[in-house]
Amino acid sequence: EELGEKSNVAIVTGNIGNVHANLNDYSKALEYFNRALATHDELGEKSCVAHMTGSIGSVYLNLGAQY
């Protein structure tokens, strides 16, 4: 991030969210997805914003399926 690679950091942050989602640690997944979403939004990366929004939606879908 210090090198000005905010977009790449956001991508990796989203990937960490995917790891947590795959481990069924949905609260951590949401934390990372929302952090990535904020950065992508700040950078105006619309396709990445859409992707992170979908990932967040998938977490909530999985949370609903648990109850």
mmCIF file of N, CA and C in Angstrom:
data_model
loop_
_atom_site.group_PDB
_atom_site.id
_atom_site.type_symbol
_atom_site.label_atom_id
_atom_site.label_comp_id
_atom_site.label_asym_id
_atom_site.label_seq_id
_atom_site.Cartn_x
_atom_site.Cartn_y
_atom_site.Cartn_z
ATOM 1 N N GLU A 1 0.835 -1.191 0.000
ATOM 2 C CA GLU A 1 0.000 0.000 0.000
ATOM 3 C C GLU A 1 0.876 1.250 0.000
ATOM 4 N N GLU A 2 1.984 1.188 0.687
ATOM 5 C CA GLU A 2 2.896 2.318 0.729
ATOM 6 C C GLU A 2 3.482 2.626 -0.641
ATOM 7 N N LEU A 3 3.495 1.650 -1.522
ATOM 8 C CA LEU A 3 4.052 1.830 -2.855
ATOM 9 C C LEU A 3 3.021 2.358 -3.842
ATOM 10 N N GLY A 4 1.843 2.686 -3.373
ATOM 11 C CA GLY A 4 0.821 3.209 -4.254
ATOM 12 C C GLY A 4 0.063 2.146 -5.017
ATOM 13 N N GLU A 5 0.110 0.946 -4.558
ATOM 14 C CA GLU A 5 -0.561 -0.174 -5.231
ATOM 15 C C GLU A 5 -1.885 -0.499 -4.546
ATOM 16 N N LYS A 6 -2.692 0.516 -4.337
ATOM 17 C CA LYS A 6 -3.943 0.322 -3.602
ATOM 18 C C LYS A 6 -4.853 -0.708 -4.271
ATOM 19 N N SER A 7 -4.882 -0.695 -5.588
ATOM 20 C CA SER A 7 -5.751 -1.633 -6.290
ATOM 21 C C SER A 7 -5.333 -3.069 -6.021
ATOM 22 N N ASN A 8 -4.031 -3.340 -6.090
ATOM 23 C CA ASN A 8 -3.547 -4.694 -5.831
ATOM 24 C C ASN A 8 -3.764 -5.098 -4.385
ATOM 25 N N VAL A 9 -3.592 -4.155 -3.476
ATOM 26 C CA VAL A 9 -3.846 -4.445 -2.064
ATOM 27 C C VAL A 9 -5.314 -4.799 -1.873
ATOM 28 N N ALA A 10 -6.203 -4.073 -2.538
ATOM 29 C CA ALA A 10 -7.639 -4.365 -2.429
ATOM 30 C C ALA A 10 -7.960 -5.753 -2.973
ATOM 31 N N ILE A 11 -7.310 -6.127 -4.060
ATOM 32 C CA ILE A 11 -7.536 -7.461 -4.635
ATOM 33 C C ILE A 11 -7.098 -8.546 -3.654
ATOM 34 N N VAL A 12 -5.921 -8.374 -3.069
ATOM 35 C CA VAL A 12 -5.423 -9.352 -2.101
ATOM 36 C C VAL A 12 -6.328 -9.382 -0.865
ATOM 37 N N THR A 13 -6.794 -8.217 -0.439
ATOM 38 C CA THR A 13 -7.712 -8.140 0.702
ATOM 39 C C THR A 13 -8.988 -8.930 0.411
ATOM 40 N N GLY A 14 -9.517 -8.792 -0.798
ATOM 41 C CA GLY A 14 -10.687 -9.574 -1.196
ATOM 42 C C GLY A 14 -10.392 -11.061 -1.203
ATOM 43 N N ASN A 15 -9.179 -11.427 -1.635
ATOM 44 C CA ASN A 15 -8.794 -12.844 -1.639
ATOM 45 C C ASN A 15 -8.723 -13.401 -0.215
ATOM 46 N N ILE A 16 -8.244 -12.591 0.709
ATOM 47 C CA ILE A 16 -8.224 -13.019 2.112
ATOM 48 C C ILE A 16 -9.662 -13.219 2.595
ATOM 49 N N GLY A 17 -10.558 -12.354 2.155
ATOM 50 C CA GLY A 17 -11.978 -12.535 2.472
ATOM 51 C C GLY A 17 -12.503 -13.853 1.940
ATOM 52 N N ASN A 18 -12.071 -14.225 0.732
ATOM 53 C CA ASN A 18 -12.490 -15.517 0.161
ATOM 54 C C ASN A 18 -12.013 -16.686 1.014
ATOM 55 N N VAL A 19 -10.792 -16.597 1.524
ATOM 56 C CA VAL A 19 -10.273 -17.666 2.390
ATOM 57 C C VAL A 19 -11.157 -17.809 3.626
ATOM 58 N N HIS A 20 -11.479 -16.674 4.246
ATOM 59 C CA HIS A 20 -12.329 -16.731 5.441
ATOM 60 C C HIS A 20 -13.724 -17.259 5.113
ATOM 61 N N ALA A 21 -14.258 -16.859 3.963
ATOM 62 C CA ALA A 21 -15.578 -17.360 3.564
ATOM 63 C C ALA A 21 -15.534 -18.869 3.364
ATOM 64 N N ASN A 22 -14.473 -19.370 2.740
ATOM 65 C CA ASN A 22 -14.339 -20.810 2.522
ATOM 66 C C ASN A 22 -14.170 -21.577 3.826
ATOM 67 N N LEU A 23 -13.675 -20.894 4.851
ATOM 68 C CA LEU A 23 -13.532 -21.509 6.171
ATOM 69 C C LEU A 23 -14.780 -21.296 7.035
ATOM 70 N N ASN A 24 -15.821 -20.743 6.428
ATOM 71 C CA ASN A 24 -17.086 -20.434 7.112
ATOM 72 C C ASN A 24 -16.914 -19.423 8.246
ATOM 73 N N ASP A 25 -15.891 -18.606 8.163
ATOM 74 C CA ASP A 25 -15.677 -17.512 9.116
ATOM 75 C C ASP A 25 -16.242 -16.245 8.478
ATOM 76 N N TYR A 26 -17.572 -16.166 8.479
ATOM 77 C CA TYR A 26 -18.256 -15.147 7.706
ATOM 78 C C TYR A 26 -18.064 -13.736 8.245
ATOM 79 N N SER A 27 -17.905 -13.575 9.536
ATOM 80 C CA SER A 27 -17.696 -12.228 10.060
ATOM 81 C C SER A 27 -16.358 -11.670 9.583
ATOM 82 N N LYS A 28 -15.324 -12.498 9.574
ATOM 83 C CA LYS A 28 -14.020 -12.055 9.060
ATOM 84 C C LYS A 28 -14.084 -11.832 7.552
ATOM 85 N N ALA A 29 -14.799 -12.695 6.855
ATOM 86 C CA ALA A 29 -14.944 -12.534 5.409
ATOM 87 C C ALA A 29 -15.584 -11.190 5.092
ATOM 88 N N LEU A 30 -16.640 -10.849 5.816
ATOM 89 C CA LEU A 30 -17.303 -9.566 5.583
ATOM 90 C C LEU A 30 -16.380 -8.396 5.886
ATOM 91 N N GLU A 31 -15.590 -8.541 6.922
ATOM 92 C CA GLU A 31 -14.633 -7.485 7.275
ATOM 93 C C GLU A 31 -13.678 -7.213 6.103
ATOM 94 N N TYR A 32 -13.110 -8.266 5.544
ATOM 95 C CA TYR A 32 -12.163 -8.114 4.438
ATOM 96 C C TYR A 32 -12.864 -7.677 3.149
ATOM 97 N N PHE A 33 -14.027 -8.246 2.862
ATOM 98 C CA PHE A 33 -14.758 -7.844 1.660
ATOM 99 C C PHE A 33 -15.143 -6.372 1.713
ATOM 100 N N ASN A 34 -15.599 -5.916 2.856
ATOM 101 C CA ASN A 34 -15.996 -4.512 2.978
ATOM 102 C C ASN A 34 -14.795 -3.580 2.863
ATOM 103 N N ARG A 35 -13.655 -3.985 3.400
ATOM 104 C CA ARG A 35 -12.438 -3.186 3.269
ATOM 105 C C ARG A 35 -12.023 -3.092 1.796
ATOM 106 N N ALA A 36 -12.067 -4.231 1.100
ATOM 107 C CA ALA A 36 -11.731 -4.236 -0.325
ATOM 108 C C ALA A 36 -12.731 -3.405 -1.120
ATOM 109 N N LEU A 37 -14.002 -3.548 -0.788
ATOM 110 C CA LEU A 37 -15.049 -2.785 -1.474
ATOM 111 C C LEU A 37 -14.796 -1.290 -1.347
ATOM 112 N N ALA A 38 -14.477 -0.826 -0.151
ATOM 113 C CA ALA A 38 -14.248 0.604 0.074
ATOM 114 C C ALA A 38 -13.083 1.119 -0.775
ATOM 115 N N THR A 39 -12.024 0.340 -0.853
ATOM 116 C CA THR A 39 -10.863 0.765 -1.635
ATOM 117 C C THR A 39 -11.182 0.788 -3.118
ATOM 118 N N HIS A 40 -11.826 -0.261 -3.613
ATOM 119 C CA HIS A 40 -12.190 -0.293 -5.033
ATOM 120 C C HIS A 40 -13.136 0.864 -5.374
ATOM 121 N N ASP A 41 -14.045 1.155 -4.475
ATOM 122 C CA ASP A 41 -14.973 2.265 -4.700
ATOM 123 C C ASP A 41 -14.214 3.589 -4.738
ATOM 124 N N GLU A 42 -13.295 3.756 -3.811
ATOM 125 C CA GLU A 42 -12.476 4.965 -3.758
ATOM 126 C C GLU A 42 -11.691 5.171 -5.058
ATOM 127 N N LEU A 43 -11.235 4.070 -5.641
ATOM 128 C CA LEU A 43 -10.447 4.122 -6.872
ATOM 129 C C LEU A 43 -11.315 4.156 -8.129
ATOM 130 N N GLY A 44 -12.631 4.023 -7.960
ATOM 131 C CA GLY A 44 -13.539 4.055 -9.104
ATOM 132 C C GLY A 44 -13.504 2.796 -9.958
ATOM 133 N N GLU A 45 -13.124 1.692 -9.378
ATOM 134 C CA GLU A 45 -13.025 0.421 -10.101
ATOM 135 C C GLU A 45 -14.373 -0.300 -10.043
ATOM 136 N N LYS A 46 -15.220 0.034 -11.002
ATOM 137 C CA LYS A 46 -16.614 -0.413 -10.955
ATOM 138 C C LYS A 46 -16.771 -1.926 -11.035
ATOM 139 N N SER A 47 -15.985 -2.589 -11.861
ATOM 140 C CA SER A 47 -16.146 -4.045 -11.962
ATOM 141 C C SER A 47 -15.713 -4.726 -10.663
ATOM 142 N N CYS A 48 -14.696 -4.184 -10.012
ATOM 143 C CA CYS A 48 -14.261 -4.748 -8.731
ATOM 144 C C CYS A 48 -15.285 -4.467 -7.638
ATOM 145 N N VAL A 49 -15.904 -3.295 -7.692
ATOM 146 C CA VAL A 49 -16.978 -2.973 -6.745
ATOM 147 C C VAL A 49 -18.111 -3.985 -6.910
ATOM 148 N N ALA A 50 -18.462 -4.271 -8.156
ATOM 149 C CA ALA A 50 -19.524 -5.244 -8.420
ATOM 150 C C ALA A 50 -19.138 -6.624 -7.898
ATOM 151 N N HIS A 51 -17.898 -7.014 -8.102
ATOM 152 C CA HIS A 51 -17.432 -8.326 -7.648
ATOM 153 C C HIS A 51 -17.482 -8.436 -6.122
ATOM 154 N N MET A 52 -16.993 -7.403 -5.437
ATOM 155 C CA MET A 52 -17.006 -7.428 -3.965
ATOM 156 C C MET A 52 -18.433 -7.397 -3.428
ATOM 157 N N THR A 53 -19.303 -6.653 -4.083
ATOM 158 C CA THR A 53 -20.709 -6.624 -3.673
ATOM 159 C C THR A 53 -21.326 -8.010 -3.812
ATOM 160 N N GLY A 54 -20.989 -8.709 -4.884
ATOM 161 C CA GLY A 54 -21.466 -10.080 -5.063
ATOM 162 C C GLY A 54 -20.921 -11.017 -4.008
ATOM 163 N N SER A 55 -19.654 -10.835 -3.642
ATOM 164 C CA SER A 55 -19.057 -11.672 -2.598
ATOM 165 C C SER A 55 -19.744 -11.443 -1.257
ATOM 166 N N ILE A 56 -20.036 -10.184 -0.959
ATOM 167 C CA ILE A 56 -20.746 -9.859 0.277
ATOM 168 C C ILE A 56 -22.136 -10.492 0.252
ATOM 169 N N GLY A 57 -22.802 -10.421 -0.888
ATOM 170 C CA GLY A 57 -24.113 -11.040 -1.022
ATOM 171 C C GLY A 57 -24.057 -12.545 -0.812
ATOM 172 N N SER A 58 -23.012 -13.180 -1.318
ATOM 173 C CA SER A 58 -22.858 -14.626 -1.139
ATOM 174 C C SER A 58 -22.690 -14.995 0.329
ATOM 175 N N VAL A 59 -21.961 -14.156 1.060
ATOM 176 C CA VAL A 59 -21.798 -14.413 2.497
ATOM 177 C C VAL A 59 -23.157 -14.354 3.185
ATOM 178 N N TYR A 60 -23.927 -13.310 2.878
ATOM 179 C CA TYR A 60 -25.244 -13.194 3.510
ATOM 180 C C TYR A 60 -26.169 -14.336 3.086
ATOM 181 N N LEU A 61 -26.046 -14.800 1.862
ATOM 182 C CA LEU A 61 -26.816 -15.962 1.409
ATOM 183 C C LEU A 61 -26.431 -17.189 2.244
ATOM 184 N N ASN A 62 -25.128 -17.392 2.421
ATOM 185 C CA ASN A 62 -24.673 -18.526 3.220
ATOM 186 C C ASN A 62 -25.097 -18.397 4.685
ATOM 187 N N LEU A 63 -25.075 -17.204 5.204
ATOM 188 C CA LEU A 63 -25.532 -17.001 6.578
ATOM 189 C C LEU A 63 -27.008 -17.344 6.714
ATOM 190 N N GLY A 64 -27.785 -16.993 5.727
ATOM 191 C CA GLY A 64 -29.209 -17.307 5.748
ATOM 192 C C GLY A 64 -29.460 -18.799 5.656
ATOM 193 N N ALA A 65 -28.603 -19.496 4.912
ATOM 194 C CA ALA A 65 -28.763 -20.935 4.753
ATOM 195 C C ALA A 65 -28.431 -21.688 6.029
ATOM 196 N N GLN A 66 -27.678 -21.055 6.923
ATOM 197 C CA GLN A 66 -27.302 -21.720 8.184
ATOM 198 C C GLN A 66 -28.425 -21.696 9.203
ATOM 199 N N TYR A 67 -29.384 -20.803 9.031
ATOM 200 C CA TYR A 67 -30.395 -20.642 10.071
ATOM 201 C C TYR A 67 -31.718 -21.197 9.681
#
